[in-house]
């Protein structure tokens, strides 16, 4: 059975003090989190040390938002996989559209980062998705298949999560219709060699749409940006009530 993975992506939000305050509000909601789901918080690098201590012994897994492909070196501003695993980090987002759009991430660097993450024992969350223009011109499938094929070249699909994140739905409140997200995720699954890879949906997932999204049979979780910043809303999301 495919694992359900609900991951918060804090992006460039929250100081260490903010992260502590978040956990104080969030943890009390997690008493009876269903054991069929994995909850991950992908926090800024600066919050990892504190979060690693605070989450020790909890059910929440720690995630980072990027990783370099070398284990060490002259790469100013980058972070290497051993620096993450030392802190107990288990997951890392790779190839988020904001990295691709603003920081020159390409399918080739995404592939290198995926390999480095897996070599270090991290589980990468690979993000793929089309722009509004690509969707409007009927290129959704070809764009996503090409991103998958290039990123997954030589990648072990037994230690992998994939996220379908239509770029036009990220941070816009304009969620992809759940049946359409389900359709695209099903097509993505058919491109994989391992059909058990969890495939998340991401893009304006909120407390009021998470149940419908998680009812979709192909969707195995959510990658949540804005709504993961508030303890109550992220708690509602991880405690989604839909059952497959
Ligand atoms: P959003 O972001 O939930 O704020 O749309 C999702 C993401 O970027 O992963």
Short mmCIF file of N, CA, C and O and ligand atoms in Angstrom, two decimals, residues 9 11 96 98 165 169-172 202-206 223-227, ligand 1:
data_model
loop_
_atom_site.label_atom_id
_atom_site.label_comp_id
_atom_site.label_asym_id
_atom_site.label_seq_id
_atom_site.Cartn_x
_atom_site.Cartn_y
_atom_site.Cartn_z
N UNK A 9 5.70 23.05 3.70
CA UNK A 9 6.88 23.73 3.14
C UNK A 9 6.82 25.17 3.62
O UNK A 9 6.02 25.96 3.14
N UNK A 11 8.97 27.43 3.24
CA UNK A 11 9.66 28.39 2.36
C UNK A 11 10.56 29.30 3.21
O UNK A 11 11.15 28.84 4.19
N UNK A 96 11.70 22.39 -6.42
CA UNK A 96 10.49 23.21 -6.27
C UNK A 96 10.47 24.27 -7.37
O UNK A 96 11.51 24.78 -7.78
N UNK A 98 9.81 27.29 -7.34
CA UNK A 98 10.44 28.56 -6.98
C UNK A 98 11.95 28.47 -7.14
O UNK A 98 12.61 29.46 -7.49
N UNK A 165 2.81 19.75 -8.61
CA UNK A 165 2.50 21.13 -8.19
C UNK A 165 2.31 22.02 -9.42
O UNK A 165 3.28 22.60 -9.93
N UNK A 169 -1.16 27.16 -9.47
CA UNK A 169 -1.97 26.93 -8.26
C UNK A 169 -1.18 27.23 -6.99
O UNK A 169 -1.75 27.19 -5.90
N UNK A 170 0.10 27.53 -7.11
CA UNK A 170 0.94 27.73 -5.92
C UNK A 170 0.78 29.15 -5.40
O UNK A 170 1.04 30.12 -6.12
N UNK A 171 0.34 29.24 -4.16
CA UNK A 171 0.26 30.54 -3.50
C UNK A 171 -0.80 31.46 -4.07
O UNK A 171 -0.85 32.64 -3.75
N UNK A 172 -1.67 30.94 -4.92
CA UNK A 172 -2.64 31.79 -5.60
C UNK A 172 -4.05 31.63 -5.05
O UNK A 172 -4.93 32.42 -5.35
N UNK A 202 0.24 19.49 -4.68
CA UNK A 202 0.56 20.74 -3.99
C UNK A 202 0.08 21.94 -4.79
O UNK A 202 0.10 21.92 -6.03
N UNK A 203 -0.37 22.96 -4.08
CA UNK A 203 -0.87 24.17 -4.74
C UNK A 203 -2.16 24.61 -4.09
O UNK A 203 -3.23 24.08 -4.39
N UNK A 204 -2.05 25.55 -3.14
CA UNK A 204 -3.22 26.10 -2.44
C UNK A 204 -4.04 25.03 -1.73
O UNK A 204 -5.28 25.10 -1.71
N UNK A 205 -3.37 24.04 -1.14
CA UNK A 205 -4.07 23.09 -0.27
C UNK A 205 -4.41 23.82 1.03
O UNK A 205 -3.55 24.47 1.63
N UNK A 206 -5.67 23.74 1.44
CA UNK A 206 -6.17 24.47 2.61
C UNK A 206 -7.04 23.53 3.45
O UNK A 206 -7.47 22.48 2.96
N UNK A 223 1.61 18.65 -0.46
CA UNK A 223 2.73 19.52 -0.14
C UNK A 223 2.10 20.90 0.06
O UNK A 223 1.50 21.46 -0.86
N UNK A 224 2.25 21.42 1.27
CA UNK A 224 1.44 22.56 1.70
C UNK A 224 2.35 23.74 2.02
O UNK A 224 3.21 23.64 2.90
N UNK A 225 2.14 24.86 1.33
CA UNK A 225 2.92 26.05 1.61
C UNK A 225 2.24 26.93 2.64
O UNK A 225 2.33 26.69 3.85
N UNK A 226 1.51 27.92 2.19
CA UNK A 226 0.92 28.93 3.07
C UNK A 226 0.16 28.37 4.25
O UNK A 226 0.30 28.85 5.38
N UNK A 227 -0.64 27.34 4.00
CA UNK A 227 -1.48 26.81 5.09
C UNK A 227 -0.69 25.98 6.09
O UNK A 227 -1.27 25.54 7.10
P1 LIG B 1 0.90 26.89 -1.38
O1 LIG B 1 2.39 26.40 -1.77
O2 LIG B 1 0.28 25.81 -0.54
O3 LIG B 1 1.12 28.16 -0.62
O4 LIG B 1 0.17 27.10 -2.66
C1 LIG B 1 2.62 25.06 -2.15
C2 LIG B 1 4.08 24.86 -2.44
O5 LIG B 1 4.73 25.78 -2.94
O6 LIG B 1 4.63 23.77 -2.19
#
